[in-house]
CSV table of N, CA and C and ligand atoms in Angstrom, one decimal:
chain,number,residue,atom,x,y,z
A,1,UNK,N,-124.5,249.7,11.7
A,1,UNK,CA,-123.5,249.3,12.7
A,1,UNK,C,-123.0,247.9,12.4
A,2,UNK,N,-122.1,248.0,12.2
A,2,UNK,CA,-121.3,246.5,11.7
A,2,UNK,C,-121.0,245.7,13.2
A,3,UNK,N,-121.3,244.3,13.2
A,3,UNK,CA,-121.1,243.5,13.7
A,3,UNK,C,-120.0,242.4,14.0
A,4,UNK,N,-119.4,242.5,14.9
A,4,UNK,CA,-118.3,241.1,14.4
A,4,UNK,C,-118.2,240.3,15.7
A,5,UNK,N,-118.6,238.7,15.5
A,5,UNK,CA,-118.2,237.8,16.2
A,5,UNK,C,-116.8,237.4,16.5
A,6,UNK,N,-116.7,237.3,17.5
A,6,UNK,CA,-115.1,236.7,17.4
A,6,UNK,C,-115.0,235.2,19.1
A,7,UNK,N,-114.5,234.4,18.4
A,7,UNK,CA,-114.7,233.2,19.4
A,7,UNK,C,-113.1,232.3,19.3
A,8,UNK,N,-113.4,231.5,20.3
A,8,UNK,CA,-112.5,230.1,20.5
A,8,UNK,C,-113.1,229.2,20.4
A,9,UNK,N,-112.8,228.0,20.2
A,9,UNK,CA,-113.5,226.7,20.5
A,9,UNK,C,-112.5,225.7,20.5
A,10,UNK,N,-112.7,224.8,20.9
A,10,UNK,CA,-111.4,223.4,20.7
A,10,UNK,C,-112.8,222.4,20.8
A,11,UNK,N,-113.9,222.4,21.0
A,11,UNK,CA,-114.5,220.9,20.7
A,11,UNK,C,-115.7,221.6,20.4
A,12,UNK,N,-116.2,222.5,20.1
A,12,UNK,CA,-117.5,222.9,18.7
A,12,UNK,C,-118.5,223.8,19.5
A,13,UNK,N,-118.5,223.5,21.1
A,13,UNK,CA,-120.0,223.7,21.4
A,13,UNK,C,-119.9,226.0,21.3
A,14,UNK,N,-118.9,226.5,21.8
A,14,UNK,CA,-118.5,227.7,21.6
A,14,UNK,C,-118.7,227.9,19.8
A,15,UNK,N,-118.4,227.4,19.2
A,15,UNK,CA,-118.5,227.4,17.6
A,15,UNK,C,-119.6,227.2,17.4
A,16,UNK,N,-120.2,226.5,18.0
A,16,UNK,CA,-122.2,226.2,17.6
A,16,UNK,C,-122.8,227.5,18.5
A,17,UNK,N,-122.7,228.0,19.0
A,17,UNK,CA,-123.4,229.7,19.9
A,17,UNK,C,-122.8,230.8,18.9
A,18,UNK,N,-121.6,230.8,18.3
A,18,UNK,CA,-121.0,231.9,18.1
A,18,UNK,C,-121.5,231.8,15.8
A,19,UNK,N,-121.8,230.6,15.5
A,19,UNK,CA,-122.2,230.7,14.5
A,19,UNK,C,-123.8,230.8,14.4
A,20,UNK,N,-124.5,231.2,15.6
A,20,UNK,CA,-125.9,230.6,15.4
A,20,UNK,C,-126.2,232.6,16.0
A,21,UNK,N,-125.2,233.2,16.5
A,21,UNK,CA,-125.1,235.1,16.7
A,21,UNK,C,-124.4,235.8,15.9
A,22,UNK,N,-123.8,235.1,14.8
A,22,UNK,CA,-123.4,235.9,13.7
A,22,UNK,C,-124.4,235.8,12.6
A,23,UNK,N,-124.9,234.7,12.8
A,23,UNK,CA,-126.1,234.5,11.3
A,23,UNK,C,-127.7,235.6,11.7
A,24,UNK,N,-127.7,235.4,13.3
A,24,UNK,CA,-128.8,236.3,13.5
A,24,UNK,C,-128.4,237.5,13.5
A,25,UNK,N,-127.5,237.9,13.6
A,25,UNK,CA,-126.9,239.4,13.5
A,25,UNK,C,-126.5,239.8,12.4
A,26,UNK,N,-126.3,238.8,11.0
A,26,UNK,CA,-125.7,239.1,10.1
A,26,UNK,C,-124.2,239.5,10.4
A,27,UNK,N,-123.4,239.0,11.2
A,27,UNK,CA,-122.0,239.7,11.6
A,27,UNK,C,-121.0,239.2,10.9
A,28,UNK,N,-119.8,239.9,11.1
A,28,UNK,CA,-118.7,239.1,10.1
A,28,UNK,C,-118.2,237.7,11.5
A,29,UNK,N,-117.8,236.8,11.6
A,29,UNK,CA,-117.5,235.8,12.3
A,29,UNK,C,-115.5,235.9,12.2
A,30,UNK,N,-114.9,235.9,13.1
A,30,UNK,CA,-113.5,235.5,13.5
A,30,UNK,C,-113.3,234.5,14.5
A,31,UNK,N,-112.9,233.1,13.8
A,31,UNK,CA,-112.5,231.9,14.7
A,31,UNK,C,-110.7,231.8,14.7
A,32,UNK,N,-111.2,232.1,16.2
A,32,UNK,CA,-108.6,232.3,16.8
A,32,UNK,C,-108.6,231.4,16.4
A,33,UNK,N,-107.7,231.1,15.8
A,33,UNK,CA,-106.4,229.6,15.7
A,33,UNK,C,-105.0,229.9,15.8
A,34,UNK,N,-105.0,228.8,17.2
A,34,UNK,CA,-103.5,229.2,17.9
A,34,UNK,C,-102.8,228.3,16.3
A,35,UNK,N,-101.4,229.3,16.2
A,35,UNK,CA,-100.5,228.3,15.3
A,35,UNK,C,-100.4,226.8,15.5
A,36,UNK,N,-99.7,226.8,17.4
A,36,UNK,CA,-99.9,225.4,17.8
A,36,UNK,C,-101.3,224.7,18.5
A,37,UNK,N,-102.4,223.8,17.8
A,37,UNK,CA,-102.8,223.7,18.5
A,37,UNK,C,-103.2,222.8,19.8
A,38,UNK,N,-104.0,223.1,20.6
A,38,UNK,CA,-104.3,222.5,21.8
A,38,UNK,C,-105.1,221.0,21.4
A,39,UNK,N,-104.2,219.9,22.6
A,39,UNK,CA,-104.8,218.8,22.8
A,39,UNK,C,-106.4,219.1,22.9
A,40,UNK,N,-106.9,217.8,22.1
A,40,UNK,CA,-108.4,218.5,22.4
A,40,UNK,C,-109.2,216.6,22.8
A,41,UNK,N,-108.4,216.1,23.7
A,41,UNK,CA,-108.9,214.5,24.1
A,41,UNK,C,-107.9,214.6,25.3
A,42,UNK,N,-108.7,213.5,26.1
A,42,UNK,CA,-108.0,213.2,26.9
A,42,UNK,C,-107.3,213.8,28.5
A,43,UNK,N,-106.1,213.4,29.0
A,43,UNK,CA,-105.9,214.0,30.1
A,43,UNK,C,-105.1,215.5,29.5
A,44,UNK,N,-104.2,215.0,28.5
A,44,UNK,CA,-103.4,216.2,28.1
A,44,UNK,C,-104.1,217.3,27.5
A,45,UNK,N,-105.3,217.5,27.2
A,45,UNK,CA,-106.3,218.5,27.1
A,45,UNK,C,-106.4,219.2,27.8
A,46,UNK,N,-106.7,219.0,29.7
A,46,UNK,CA,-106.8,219.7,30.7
A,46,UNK,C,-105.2,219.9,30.8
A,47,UNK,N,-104.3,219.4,31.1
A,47,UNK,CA,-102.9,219.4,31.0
A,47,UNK,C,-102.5,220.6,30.5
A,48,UNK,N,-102.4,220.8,29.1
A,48,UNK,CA,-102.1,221.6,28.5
A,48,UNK,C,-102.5,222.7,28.1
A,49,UNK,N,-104.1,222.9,28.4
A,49,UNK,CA,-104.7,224.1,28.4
A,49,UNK,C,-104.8,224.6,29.8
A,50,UNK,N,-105.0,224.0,30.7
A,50,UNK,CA,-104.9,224.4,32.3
A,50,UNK,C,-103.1,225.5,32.7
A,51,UNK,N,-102.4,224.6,32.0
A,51,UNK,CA,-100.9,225.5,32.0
A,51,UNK,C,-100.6,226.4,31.3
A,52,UNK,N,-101.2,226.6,30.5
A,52,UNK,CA,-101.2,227.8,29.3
A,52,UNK,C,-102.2,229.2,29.9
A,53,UNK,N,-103.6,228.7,30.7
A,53,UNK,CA,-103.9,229.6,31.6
A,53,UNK,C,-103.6,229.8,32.6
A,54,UNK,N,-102.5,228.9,33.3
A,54,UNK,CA,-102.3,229.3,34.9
A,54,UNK,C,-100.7,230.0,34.4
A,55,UNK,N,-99.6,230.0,33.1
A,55,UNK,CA,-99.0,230.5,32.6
A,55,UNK,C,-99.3,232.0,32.1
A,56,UNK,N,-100.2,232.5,31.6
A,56,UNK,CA,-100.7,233.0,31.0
A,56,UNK,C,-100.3,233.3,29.4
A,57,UNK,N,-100.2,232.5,29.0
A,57,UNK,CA,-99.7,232.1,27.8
A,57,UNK,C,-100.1,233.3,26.8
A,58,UNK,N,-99.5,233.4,25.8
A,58,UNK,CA,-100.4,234.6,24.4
A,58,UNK,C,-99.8,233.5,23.0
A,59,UNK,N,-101.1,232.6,23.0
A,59,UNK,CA,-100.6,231.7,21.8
A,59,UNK,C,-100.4,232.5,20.5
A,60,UNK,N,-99.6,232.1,19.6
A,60,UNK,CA,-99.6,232.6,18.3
A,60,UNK,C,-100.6,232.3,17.5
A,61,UNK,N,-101.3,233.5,16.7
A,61,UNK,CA,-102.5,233.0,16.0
A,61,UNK,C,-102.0,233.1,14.6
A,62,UNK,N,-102.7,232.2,14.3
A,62,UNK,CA,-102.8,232.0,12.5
A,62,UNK,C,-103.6,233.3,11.8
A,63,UNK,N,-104.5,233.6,12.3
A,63,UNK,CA,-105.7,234.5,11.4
A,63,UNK,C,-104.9,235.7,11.0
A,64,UNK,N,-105.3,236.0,9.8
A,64,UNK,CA,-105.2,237.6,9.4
A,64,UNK,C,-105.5,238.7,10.5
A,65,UNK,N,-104.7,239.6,10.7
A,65,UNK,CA,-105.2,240.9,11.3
A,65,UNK,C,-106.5,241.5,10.7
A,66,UNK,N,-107.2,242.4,11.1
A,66,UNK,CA,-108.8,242.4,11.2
A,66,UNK,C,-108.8,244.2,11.5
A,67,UNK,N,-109.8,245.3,10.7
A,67,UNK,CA,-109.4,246.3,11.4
A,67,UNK,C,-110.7,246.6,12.2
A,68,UNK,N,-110.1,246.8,13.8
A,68,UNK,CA,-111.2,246.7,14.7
A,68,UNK,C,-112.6,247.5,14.8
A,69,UNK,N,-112.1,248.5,13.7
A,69,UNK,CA,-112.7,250.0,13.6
A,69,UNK,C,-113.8,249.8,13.2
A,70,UNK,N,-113.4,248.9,12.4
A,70,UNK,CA,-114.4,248.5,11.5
A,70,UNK,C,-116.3,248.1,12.0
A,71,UNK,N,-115.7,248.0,13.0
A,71,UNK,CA,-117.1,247.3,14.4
A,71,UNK,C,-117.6,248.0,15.5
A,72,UNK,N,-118.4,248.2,15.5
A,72,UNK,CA,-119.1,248.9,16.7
A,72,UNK,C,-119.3,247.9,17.9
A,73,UNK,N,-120.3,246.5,17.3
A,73,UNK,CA,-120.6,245.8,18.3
A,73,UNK,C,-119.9,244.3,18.2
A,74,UNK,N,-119.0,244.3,19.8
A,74,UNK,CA,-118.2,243.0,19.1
A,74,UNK,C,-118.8,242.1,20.2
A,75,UNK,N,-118.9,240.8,19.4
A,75,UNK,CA,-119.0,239.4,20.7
A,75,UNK,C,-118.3,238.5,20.6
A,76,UNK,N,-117.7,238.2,22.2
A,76,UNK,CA,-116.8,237.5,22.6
A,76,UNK,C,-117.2,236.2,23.2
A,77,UNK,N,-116.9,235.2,22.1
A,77,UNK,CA,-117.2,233.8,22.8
A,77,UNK,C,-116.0,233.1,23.1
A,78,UNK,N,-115.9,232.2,24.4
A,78,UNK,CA,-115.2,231.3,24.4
A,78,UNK,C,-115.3,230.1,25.2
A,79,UNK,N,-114.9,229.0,25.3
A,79,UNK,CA,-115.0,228.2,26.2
A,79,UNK,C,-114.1,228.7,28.0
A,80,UNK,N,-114.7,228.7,29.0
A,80,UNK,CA,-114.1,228.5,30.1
A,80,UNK,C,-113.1,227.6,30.5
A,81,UNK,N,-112.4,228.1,30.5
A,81,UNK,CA,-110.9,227.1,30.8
A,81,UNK,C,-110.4,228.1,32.5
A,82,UNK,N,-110.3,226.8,33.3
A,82,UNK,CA,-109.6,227.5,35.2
A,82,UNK,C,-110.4,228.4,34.7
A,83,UNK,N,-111.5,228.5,34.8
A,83,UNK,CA,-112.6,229.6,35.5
A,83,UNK,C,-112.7,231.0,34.3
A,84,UNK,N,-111.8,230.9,33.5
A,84,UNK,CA,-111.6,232.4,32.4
A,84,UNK,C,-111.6,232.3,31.4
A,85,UNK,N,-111.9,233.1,30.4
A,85,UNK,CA,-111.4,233.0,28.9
A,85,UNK,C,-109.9,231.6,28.6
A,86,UNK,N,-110.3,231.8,27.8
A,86,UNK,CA,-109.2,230.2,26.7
A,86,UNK,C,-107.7,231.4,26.5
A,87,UNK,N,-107.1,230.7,26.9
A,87,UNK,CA,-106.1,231.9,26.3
A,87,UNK,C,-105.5,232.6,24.7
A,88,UNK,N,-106.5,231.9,24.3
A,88,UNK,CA,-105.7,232.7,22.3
A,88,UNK,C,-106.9,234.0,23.0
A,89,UNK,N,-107.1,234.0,23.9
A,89,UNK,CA,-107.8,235.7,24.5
A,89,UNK,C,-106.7,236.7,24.7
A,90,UNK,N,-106.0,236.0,25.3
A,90,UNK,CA,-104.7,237.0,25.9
A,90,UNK,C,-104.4,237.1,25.0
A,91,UNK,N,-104.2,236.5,23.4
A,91,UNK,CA,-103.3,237.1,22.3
A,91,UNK,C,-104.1,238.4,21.6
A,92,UNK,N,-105.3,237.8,21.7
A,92,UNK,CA,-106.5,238.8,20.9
A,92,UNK,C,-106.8,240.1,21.6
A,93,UNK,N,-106.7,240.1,22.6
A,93,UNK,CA,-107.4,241.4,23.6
A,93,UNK,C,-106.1,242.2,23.5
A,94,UNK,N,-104.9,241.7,23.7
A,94,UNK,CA,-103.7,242.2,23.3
A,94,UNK,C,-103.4,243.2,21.8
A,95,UNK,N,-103.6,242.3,21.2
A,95,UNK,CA,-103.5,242.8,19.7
A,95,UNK,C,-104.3,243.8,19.3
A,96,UNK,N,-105.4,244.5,19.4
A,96,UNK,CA,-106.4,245.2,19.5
A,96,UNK,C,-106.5,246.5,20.7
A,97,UNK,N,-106.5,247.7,20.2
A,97,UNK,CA,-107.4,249.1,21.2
A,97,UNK,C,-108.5,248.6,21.3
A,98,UNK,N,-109.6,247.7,21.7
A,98,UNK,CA,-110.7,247.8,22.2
A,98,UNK,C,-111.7,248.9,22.8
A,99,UNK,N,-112.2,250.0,22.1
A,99,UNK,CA,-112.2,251.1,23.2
A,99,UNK,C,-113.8,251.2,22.5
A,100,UNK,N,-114.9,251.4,23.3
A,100,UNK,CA,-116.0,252.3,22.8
A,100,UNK,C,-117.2,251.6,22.2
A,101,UNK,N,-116.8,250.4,22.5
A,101,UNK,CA,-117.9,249.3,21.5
A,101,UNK,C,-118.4,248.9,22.0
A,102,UNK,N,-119.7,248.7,21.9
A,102,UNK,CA,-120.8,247.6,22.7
A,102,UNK,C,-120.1,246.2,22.4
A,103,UNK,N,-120.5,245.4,23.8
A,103,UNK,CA,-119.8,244.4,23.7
A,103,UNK,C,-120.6,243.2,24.1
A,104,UNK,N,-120.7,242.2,24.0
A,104,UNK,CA,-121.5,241.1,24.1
A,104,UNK,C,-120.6,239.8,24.0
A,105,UNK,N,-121.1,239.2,25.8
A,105,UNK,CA,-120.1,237.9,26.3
A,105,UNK,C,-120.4,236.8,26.2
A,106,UNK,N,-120.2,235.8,25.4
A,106,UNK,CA,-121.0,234.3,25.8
A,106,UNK,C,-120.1,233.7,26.2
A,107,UNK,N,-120.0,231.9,26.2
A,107,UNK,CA,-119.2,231.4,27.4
A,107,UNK,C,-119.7,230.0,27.1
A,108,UNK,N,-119.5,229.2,26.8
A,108,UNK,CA,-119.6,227.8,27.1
A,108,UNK,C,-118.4,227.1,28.5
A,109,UNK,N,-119.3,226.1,29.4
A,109,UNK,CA,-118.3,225.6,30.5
A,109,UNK,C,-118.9,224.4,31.1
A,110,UNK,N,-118.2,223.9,31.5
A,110,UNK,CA,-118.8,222.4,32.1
A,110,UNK,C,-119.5,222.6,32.9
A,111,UNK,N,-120.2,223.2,33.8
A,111,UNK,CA,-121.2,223.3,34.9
A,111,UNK,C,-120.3,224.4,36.1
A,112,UNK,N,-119.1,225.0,35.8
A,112,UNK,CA,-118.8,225.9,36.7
A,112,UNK,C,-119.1,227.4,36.5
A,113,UNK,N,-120.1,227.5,35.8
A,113,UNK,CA,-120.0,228.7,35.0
A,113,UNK,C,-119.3,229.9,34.6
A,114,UNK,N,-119.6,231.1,34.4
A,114,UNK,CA,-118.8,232.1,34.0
A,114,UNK,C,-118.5,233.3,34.3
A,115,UNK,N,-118.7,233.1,35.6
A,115,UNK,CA,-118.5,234.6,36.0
A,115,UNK,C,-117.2,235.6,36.3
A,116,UNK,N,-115.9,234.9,36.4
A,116,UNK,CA,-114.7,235.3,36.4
A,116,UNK,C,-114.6,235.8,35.1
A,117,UNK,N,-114.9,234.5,33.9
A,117,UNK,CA,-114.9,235.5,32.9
A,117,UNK,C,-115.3,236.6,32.3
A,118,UNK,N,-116.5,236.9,32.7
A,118,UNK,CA,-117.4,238.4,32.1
A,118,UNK,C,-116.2,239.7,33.3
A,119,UNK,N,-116.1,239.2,34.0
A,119,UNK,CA,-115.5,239.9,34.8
A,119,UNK,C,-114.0,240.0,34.6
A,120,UNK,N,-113.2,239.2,34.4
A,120,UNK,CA,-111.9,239.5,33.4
A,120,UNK,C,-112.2,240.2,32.3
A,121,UNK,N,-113.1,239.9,31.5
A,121,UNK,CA,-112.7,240.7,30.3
A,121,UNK,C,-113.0,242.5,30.6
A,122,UNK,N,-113.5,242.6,31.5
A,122,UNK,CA,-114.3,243.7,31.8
A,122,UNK,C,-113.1,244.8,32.8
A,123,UNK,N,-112.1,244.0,33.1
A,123,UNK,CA,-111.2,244.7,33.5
A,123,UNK,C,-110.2,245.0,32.7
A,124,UNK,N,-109.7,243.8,31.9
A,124,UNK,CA,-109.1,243.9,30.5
A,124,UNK,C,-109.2,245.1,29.7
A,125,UNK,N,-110.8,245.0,29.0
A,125,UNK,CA,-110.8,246.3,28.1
A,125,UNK,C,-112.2,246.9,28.9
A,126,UNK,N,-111.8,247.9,29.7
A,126,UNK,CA,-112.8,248.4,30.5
A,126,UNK,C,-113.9,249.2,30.3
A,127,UNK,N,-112.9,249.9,29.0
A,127,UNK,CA,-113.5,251.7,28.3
A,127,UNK,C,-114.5,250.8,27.0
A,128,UNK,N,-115.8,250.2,27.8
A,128,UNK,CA,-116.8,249.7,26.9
A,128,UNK,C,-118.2,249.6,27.2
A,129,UNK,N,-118.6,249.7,26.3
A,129,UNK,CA,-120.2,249.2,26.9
A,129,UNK,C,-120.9,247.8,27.1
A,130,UNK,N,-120.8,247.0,27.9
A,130,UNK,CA,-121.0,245.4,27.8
A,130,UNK,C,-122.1,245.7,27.9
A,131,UNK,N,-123.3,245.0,26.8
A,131,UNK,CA,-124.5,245.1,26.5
A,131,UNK,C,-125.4,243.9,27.5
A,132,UNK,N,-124.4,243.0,27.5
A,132,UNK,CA,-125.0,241.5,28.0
A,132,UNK,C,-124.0,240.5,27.5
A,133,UNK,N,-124.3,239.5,28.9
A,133,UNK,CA,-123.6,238.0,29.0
A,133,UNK,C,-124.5,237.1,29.1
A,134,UNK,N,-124.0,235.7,28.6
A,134,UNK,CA,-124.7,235.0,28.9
A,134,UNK,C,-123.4,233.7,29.2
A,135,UNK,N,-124.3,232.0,29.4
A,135,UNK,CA,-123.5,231.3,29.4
A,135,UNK,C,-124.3,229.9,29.5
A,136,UNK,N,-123.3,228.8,28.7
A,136,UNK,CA,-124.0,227.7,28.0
A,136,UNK,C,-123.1,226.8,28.9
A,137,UNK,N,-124.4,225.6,29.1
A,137,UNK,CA,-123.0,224.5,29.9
A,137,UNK,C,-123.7,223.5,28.9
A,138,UNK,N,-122.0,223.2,28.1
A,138,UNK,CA,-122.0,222.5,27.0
A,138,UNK,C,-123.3,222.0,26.2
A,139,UNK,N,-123.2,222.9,25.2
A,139,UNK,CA,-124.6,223.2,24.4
A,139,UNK,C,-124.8,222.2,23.7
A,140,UNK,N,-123.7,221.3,23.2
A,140,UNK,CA,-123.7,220.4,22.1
A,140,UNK,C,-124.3,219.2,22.9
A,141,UNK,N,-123.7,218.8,24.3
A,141,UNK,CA,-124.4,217.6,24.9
A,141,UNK,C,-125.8,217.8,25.6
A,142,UNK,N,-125.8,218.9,25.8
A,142,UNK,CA,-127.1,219.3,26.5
A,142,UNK,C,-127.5,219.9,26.0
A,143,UNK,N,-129.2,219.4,25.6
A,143,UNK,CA,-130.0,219.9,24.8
A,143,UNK,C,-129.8,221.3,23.9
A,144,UNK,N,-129.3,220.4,23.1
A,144,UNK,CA,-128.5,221.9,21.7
A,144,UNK,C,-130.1,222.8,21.3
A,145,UNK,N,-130.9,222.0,21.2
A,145,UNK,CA,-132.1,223.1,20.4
A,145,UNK,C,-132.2,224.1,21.4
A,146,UNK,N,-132.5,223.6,22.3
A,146,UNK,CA,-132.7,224.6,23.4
A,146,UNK,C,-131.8,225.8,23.8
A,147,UNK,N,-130.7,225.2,23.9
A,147,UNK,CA,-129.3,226.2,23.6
A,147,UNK,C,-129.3,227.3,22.8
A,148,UNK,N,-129.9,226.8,21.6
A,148,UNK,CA,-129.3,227.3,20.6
A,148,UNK,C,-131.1,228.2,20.3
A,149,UNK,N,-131.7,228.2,21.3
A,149,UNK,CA,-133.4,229.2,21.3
A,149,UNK,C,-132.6,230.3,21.7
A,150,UNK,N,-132.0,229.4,22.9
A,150,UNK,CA,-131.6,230.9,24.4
A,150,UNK,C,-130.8,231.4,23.6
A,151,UNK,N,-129.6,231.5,22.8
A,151,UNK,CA,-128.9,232.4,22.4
A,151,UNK,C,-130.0,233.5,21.4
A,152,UNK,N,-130.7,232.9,20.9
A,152,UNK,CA,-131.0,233.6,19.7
A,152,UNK,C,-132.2,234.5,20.5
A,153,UNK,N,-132.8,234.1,21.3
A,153,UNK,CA,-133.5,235.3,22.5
A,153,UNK,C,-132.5,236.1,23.5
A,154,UNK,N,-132.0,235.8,23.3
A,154,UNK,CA,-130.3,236.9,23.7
A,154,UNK,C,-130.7,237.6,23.3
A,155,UNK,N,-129.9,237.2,21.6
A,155,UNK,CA,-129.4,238.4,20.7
A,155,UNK,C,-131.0,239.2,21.0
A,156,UNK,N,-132.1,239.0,20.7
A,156,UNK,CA,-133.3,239.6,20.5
A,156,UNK,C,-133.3,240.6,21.5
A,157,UNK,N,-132.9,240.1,22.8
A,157,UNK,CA,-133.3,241.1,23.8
A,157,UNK,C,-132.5,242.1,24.2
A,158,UNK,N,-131.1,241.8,23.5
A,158,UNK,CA,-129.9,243.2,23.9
A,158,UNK,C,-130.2,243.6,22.5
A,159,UNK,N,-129.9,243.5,21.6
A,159,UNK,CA,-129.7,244.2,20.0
A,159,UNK,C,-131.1,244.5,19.5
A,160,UNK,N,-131.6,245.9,20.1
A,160,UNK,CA,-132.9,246.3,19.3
A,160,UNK,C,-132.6,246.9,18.1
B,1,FMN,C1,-108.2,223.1,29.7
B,1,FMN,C2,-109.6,223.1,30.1
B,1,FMN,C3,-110.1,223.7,31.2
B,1,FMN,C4,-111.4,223.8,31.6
B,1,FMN,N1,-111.8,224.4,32.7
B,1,FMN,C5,-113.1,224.5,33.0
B,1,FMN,C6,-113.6,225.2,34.2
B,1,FMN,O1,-112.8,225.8,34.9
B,1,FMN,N2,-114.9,225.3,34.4
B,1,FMN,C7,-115.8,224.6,33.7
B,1,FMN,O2,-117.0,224.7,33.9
B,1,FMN,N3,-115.4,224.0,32.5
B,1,FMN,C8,-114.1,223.9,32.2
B,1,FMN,N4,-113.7,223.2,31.0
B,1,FMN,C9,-114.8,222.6,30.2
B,1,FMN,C10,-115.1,223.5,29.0
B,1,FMN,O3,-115.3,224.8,29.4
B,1,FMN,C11,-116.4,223.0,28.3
B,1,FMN,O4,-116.3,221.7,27.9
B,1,FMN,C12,-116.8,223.9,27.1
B,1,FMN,O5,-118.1,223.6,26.7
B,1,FMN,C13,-115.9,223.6,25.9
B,1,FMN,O6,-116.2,224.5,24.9
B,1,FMN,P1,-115.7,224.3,23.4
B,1,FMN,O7,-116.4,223.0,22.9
B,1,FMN,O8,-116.1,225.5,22.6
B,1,FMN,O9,-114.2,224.1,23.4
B,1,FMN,C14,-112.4,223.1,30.7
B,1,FMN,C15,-112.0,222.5,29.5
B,1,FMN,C16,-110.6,222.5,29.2
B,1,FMN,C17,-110.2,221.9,27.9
């Protein structure tokens, strides 16, 4: 059963979770890149990504199309932005039948956690099997080793 990661990141710590469950899983890895992208300092960071989710924006992605078929078990990382998925989500969930796959949620967020998001995506593409979620508050400043145990005792405990 083929594996595929697929994430967002704008400042690494979602990219440090989502490269540390593709190497244990041996999965193929997909990092969105909006065409334009997002301020990633400063006030205009919240600014501009806060309006893009309360918009609901569908950024244009750079990446090659992907055939989804191809995967049985997909995992969905991203940073929490206003409470939900980042939005190069809306482009991706879009672009894709999502139907039939085990699915697995991570989540990096400043201390508000993630529970709108496991719960958005779950109404999004509904016709699935969500194996397990989890969620990291900022893995990179806060004790990364540790972070980076818990994910990989995740993966151990959903993927026998
Ligand atoms: C536009 C924007 C909105 C955010 N909204 C939230 C939020 O609602 N709740 C929260 O806990 N953190 C929020 N954050 C913080 C990020 O989720 C957090 O820093 C995360 O670790 C970033 O992951 P990344 O390094 O993969 O981009 C927000 C950050 C940005 C840029």
């Amino acid at each position: 059963m083929k594996s595929l990661v697929v994430f967002y990141s704008l400042e690494g710590n979602t990219k440090l979770i989502a490269n540390i469950i593709a190497e244990k899983l041996n999965a193929d890895i997909l990092e969105l890149m909006p065409e334009k992208v997002y301020f990633n300092s400063g006030f205009k960071k919240f600014l501009w990504g806060g309006k893009s989710v309360i918009f609901k924006e569908k950024p244009k992605l750079k990446n090659n199309e992907i055939n989804i078929e191809d995967y049985k078990n997909i995992f969905i990382g991203t940073p929490i932005w206003v409470g939900t998925y980042a939005p190069p989500f809306n482009t991706f969930l879009d672009m894709y039948n999502i139907q039939n796959k085990n699915i697995g949620l991570f989540a990096c967020h400043g201390g508000g956690g993630a529970s709108k998001f496991f719960k958005n995506v779950k109404k999004k593409i509904p016709n699935n099997n969500f194996i397990g979620e989890i969620d990291f508050f900022e893995p990179i400043k806060n004790d990364k080793d540790e972070n980076i145990e818990k994910a990989i005792k995740w993966i151990d405990k959903i993927i026998m």
